[in-house]
Coordinates of C-alpha atoms in Angstrom, one line a residue:
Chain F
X19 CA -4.9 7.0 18.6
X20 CA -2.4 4.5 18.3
X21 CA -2.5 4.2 14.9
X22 CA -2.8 0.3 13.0
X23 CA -1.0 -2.2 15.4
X24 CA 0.5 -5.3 14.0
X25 CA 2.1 -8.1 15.8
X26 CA 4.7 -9.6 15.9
X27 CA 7.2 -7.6 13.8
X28 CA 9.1 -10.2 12.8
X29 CA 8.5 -14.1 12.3
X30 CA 11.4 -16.7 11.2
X31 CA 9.7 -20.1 10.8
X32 CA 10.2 -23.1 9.2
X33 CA 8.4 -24.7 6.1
X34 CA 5.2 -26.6 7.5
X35 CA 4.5 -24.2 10.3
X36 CA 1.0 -22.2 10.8
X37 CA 2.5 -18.5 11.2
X38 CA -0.3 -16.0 12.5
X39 CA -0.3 -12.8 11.9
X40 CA -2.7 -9.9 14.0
X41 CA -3.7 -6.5 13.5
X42 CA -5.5 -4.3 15.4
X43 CA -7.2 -1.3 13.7
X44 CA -7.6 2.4 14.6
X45 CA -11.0 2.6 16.3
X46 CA -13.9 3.4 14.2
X47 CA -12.6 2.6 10.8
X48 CA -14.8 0.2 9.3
X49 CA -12.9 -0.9 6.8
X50 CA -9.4 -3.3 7.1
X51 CA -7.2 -4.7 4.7
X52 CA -4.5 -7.2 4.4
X53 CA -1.0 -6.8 1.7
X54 CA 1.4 -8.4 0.9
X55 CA 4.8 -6.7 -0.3
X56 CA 7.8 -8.6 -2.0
X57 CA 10.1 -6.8 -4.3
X58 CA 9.0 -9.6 -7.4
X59 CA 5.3 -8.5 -7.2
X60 CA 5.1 -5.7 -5.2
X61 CA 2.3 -4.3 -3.4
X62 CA -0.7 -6.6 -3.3
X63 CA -4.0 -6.7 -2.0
X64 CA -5.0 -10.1 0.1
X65 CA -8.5 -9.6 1.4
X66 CA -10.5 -6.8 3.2
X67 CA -13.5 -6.2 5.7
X68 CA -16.1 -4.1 6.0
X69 CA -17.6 -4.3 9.2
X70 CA -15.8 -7.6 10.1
X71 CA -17.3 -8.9 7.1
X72 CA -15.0 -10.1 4.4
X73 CA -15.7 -8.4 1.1
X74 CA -13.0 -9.3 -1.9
X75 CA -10.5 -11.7 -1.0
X76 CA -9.7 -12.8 -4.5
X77 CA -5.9 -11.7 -3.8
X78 CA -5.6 -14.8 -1.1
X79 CA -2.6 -17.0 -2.9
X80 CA -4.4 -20.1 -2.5
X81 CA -5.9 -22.2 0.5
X82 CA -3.5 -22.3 2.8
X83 CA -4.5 -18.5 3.5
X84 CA -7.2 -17.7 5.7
X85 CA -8.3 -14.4 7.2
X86 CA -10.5 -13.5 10.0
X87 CA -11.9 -10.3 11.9
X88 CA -14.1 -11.8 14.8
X89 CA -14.7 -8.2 16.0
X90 CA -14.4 -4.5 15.3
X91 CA -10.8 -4.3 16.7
X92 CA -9.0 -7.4 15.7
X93 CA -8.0 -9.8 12.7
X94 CA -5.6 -12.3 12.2
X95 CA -3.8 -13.8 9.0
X96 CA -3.1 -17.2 9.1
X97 CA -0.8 -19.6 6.7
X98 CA -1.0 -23.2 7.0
X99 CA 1.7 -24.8 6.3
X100 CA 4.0 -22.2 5.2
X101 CA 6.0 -22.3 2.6
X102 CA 9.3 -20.2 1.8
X103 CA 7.5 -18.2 -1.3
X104 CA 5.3 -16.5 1.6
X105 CA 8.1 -14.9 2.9
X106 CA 7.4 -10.8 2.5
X107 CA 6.2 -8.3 4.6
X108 CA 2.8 -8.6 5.3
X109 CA 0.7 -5.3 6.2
X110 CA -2.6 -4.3 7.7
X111 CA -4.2 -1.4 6.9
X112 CA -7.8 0.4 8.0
X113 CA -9.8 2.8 6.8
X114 CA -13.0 4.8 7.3
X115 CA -14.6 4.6 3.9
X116 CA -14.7 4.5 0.3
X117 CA -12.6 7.9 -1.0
X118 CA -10.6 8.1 2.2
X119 CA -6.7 7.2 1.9
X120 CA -5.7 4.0 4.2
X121 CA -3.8 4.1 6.9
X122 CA -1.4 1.2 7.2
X123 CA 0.6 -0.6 10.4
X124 CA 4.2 -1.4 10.8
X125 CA 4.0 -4.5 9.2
X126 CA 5.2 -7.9 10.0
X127 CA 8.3 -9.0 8.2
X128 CA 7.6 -13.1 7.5
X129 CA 11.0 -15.6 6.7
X130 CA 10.4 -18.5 5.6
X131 CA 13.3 -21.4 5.9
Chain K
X15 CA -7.9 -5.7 -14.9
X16 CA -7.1 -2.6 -13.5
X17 CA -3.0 -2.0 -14.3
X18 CA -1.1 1.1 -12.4
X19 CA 2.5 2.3 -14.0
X20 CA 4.4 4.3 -12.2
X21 CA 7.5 6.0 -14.4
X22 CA 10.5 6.4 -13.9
X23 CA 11.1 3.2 -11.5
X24 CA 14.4 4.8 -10.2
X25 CA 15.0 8.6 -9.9
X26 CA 18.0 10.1 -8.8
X27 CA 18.5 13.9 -8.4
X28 CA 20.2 16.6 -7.4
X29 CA 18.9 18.7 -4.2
X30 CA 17.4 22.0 -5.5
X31 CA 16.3 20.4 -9.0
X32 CA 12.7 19.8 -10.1
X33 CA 11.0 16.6 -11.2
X34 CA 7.6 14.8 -11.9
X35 CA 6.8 11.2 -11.4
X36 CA 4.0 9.8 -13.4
X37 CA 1.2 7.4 -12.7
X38 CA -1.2 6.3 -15.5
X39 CA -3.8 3.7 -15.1
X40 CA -5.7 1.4 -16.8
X41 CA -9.5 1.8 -15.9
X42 CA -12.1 4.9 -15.7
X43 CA -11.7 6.1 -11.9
X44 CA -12.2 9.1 -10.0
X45 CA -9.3 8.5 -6.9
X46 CA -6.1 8.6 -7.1
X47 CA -4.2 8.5 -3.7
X48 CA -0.3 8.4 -3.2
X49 CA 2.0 6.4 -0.5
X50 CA 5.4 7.2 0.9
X51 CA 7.3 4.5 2.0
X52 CA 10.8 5.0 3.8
X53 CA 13.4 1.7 3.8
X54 CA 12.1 -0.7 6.2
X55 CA 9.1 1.3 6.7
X56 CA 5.3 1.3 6.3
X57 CA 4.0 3.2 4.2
X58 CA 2.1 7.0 4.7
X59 CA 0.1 8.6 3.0
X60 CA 0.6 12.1 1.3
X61 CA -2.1 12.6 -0.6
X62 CA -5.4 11.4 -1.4
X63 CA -7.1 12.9 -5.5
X64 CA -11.0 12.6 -5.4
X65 CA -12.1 14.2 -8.9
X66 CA -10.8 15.3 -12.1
X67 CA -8.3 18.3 -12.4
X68 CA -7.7 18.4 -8.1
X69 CA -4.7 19.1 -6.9
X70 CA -2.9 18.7 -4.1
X71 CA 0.2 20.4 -2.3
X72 CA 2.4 19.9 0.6
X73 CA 6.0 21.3 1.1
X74 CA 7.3 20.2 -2.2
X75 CA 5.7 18.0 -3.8
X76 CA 2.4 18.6 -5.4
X77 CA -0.2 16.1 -7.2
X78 CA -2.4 16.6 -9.4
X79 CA -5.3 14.2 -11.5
X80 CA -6.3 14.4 -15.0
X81 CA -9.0 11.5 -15.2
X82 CA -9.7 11.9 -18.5
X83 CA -5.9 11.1 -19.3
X84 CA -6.1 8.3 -16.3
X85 CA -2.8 10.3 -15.6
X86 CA -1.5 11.5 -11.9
X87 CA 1.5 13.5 -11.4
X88 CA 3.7 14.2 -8.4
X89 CA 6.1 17.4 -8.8
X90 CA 9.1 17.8 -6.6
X91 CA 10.5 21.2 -6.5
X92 CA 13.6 21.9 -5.3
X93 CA 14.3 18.6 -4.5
X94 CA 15.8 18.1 -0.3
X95 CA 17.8 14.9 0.8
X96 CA 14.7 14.1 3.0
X97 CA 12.3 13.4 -0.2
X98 CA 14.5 10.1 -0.4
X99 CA 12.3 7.9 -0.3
X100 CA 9.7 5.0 -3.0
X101 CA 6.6 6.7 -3.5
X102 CA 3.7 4.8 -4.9
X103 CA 0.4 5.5 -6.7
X104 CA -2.8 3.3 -6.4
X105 CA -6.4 4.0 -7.8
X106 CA -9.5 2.7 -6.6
X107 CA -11.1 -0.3 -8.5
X108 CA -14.4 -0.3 -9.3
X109 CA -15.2 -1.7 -6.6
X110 CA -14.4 0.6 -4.7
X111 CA -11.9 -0.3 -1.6
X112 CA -9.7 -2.3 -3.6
X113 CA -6.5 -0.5 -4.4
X114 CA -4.6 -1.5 -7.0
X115 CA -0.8 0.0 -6.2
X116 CA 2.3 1.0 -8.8
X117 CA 5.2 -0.2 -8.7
X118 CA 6.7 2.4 -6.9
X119 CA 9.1 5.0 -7.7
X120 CA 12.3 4.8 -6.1
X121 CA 13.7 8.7 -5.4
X122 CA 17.1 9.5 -4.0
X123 CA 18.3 13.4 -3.8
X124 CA 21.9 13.6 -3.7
X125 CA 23.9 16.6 -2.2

């Protein structure tokens, strides 16, 4: 398997613009999860699915983040309108269950100008 | 809220030394997993702690779980350049999936 894919790898966009961020997951893992990482807060969880469903996404900043997973083997993070506090490195992860470790993408390294 | 502290934040060693890195935690849980991260990098996965007293070893590092201390510890012996790396901690909520992470401990062995 290909392991978590993540695209792009990099964004630069300007304040105001909808960035959108996609993740593929390793097939069968019914679990996928969006974090954010920034060297103020660290490590933080967004949102995650089970089975395309969205479970806890208390982590989401505020509304100008949304998430999706319209299917088994895609999701997308959207901000709209970015702003330059959301710049970070944003990375999806999947996993198979509760008790199992998570296996995370490449990540996609957001600037915001 | 569950909190996750990693200490120390910044470790620098000598190759061929020993050391632990602690993670304690806030909240009654039974998993414990740890993360490696390299600059620029994602981050793997090294080891994953289901139940009180497990441990855990690969090359040279070992974990281990007390959950009735909420405590985790990762030994390094004899400590090679290619350990350098930030390795984090994060425990299970209780609800389940949601990991809350450490801060991360930043390593660097020195010739």
């Amino acid at each position: 398997d290909a392991g978590v894919i993540q695209s792009p790898r990099h964004e630069v966009t300007e304040m105001g613009q909808e960035v959108t961020l996609r993740c593929k997951p390793i097939s069968g893992h019914d679990y996928l999860f969006w974090y954010r990482q920034t060297m103020m807060r660290g490590l933080e969880l967004l949102i995650y699915f089970n089975n395309n469903v969205p479970i806890d996404d208390s982590g989401m900043p505020e509304d100008r983040f949304s998430a999706k997973m319209p299917n088994a083997s895609f999701s997308t993070l959207k901000i709209q309108p970015s702003e330059p506090r959301d710049s970070a490195v944003y990375f999806c992860a999947s996993g198979i269950m509760v008790g199992y470790e998570q296996y995370f993408g490449p990540g996609t390294r957001l600037t915001v100008t | 809220e569950l909190k996750v502290e990693q200490n120390p934040l910044f470790l620098s060693m000598q190759e061929g030394k020993n050391y632990t890195i602690y993670c304690n935690y806030s909240t009654t849980s039974d998993r414990l997993y740890w993360y490696r991260q390299d600059p620029g990098k994602s981050l793997e996965s090294l080891f994953v702690l289901l139940s009180n007293g497990a441990v855990k070893q690969e090359g040279r590092l070992m974990a281990s779980l007390d959950t009735k201390a909420r405590l985790s510890t990762l030994h390094i012996t004899a400590a090679v350049h290619d350990l350098s790396a930030t390795y984090f901690c994060a425990v299970d909520g209780v609800s389940g999936s949601r990991l809350t992470f450490g801060e991360g401990t930043q390593l660097t062995v020195n010739p």
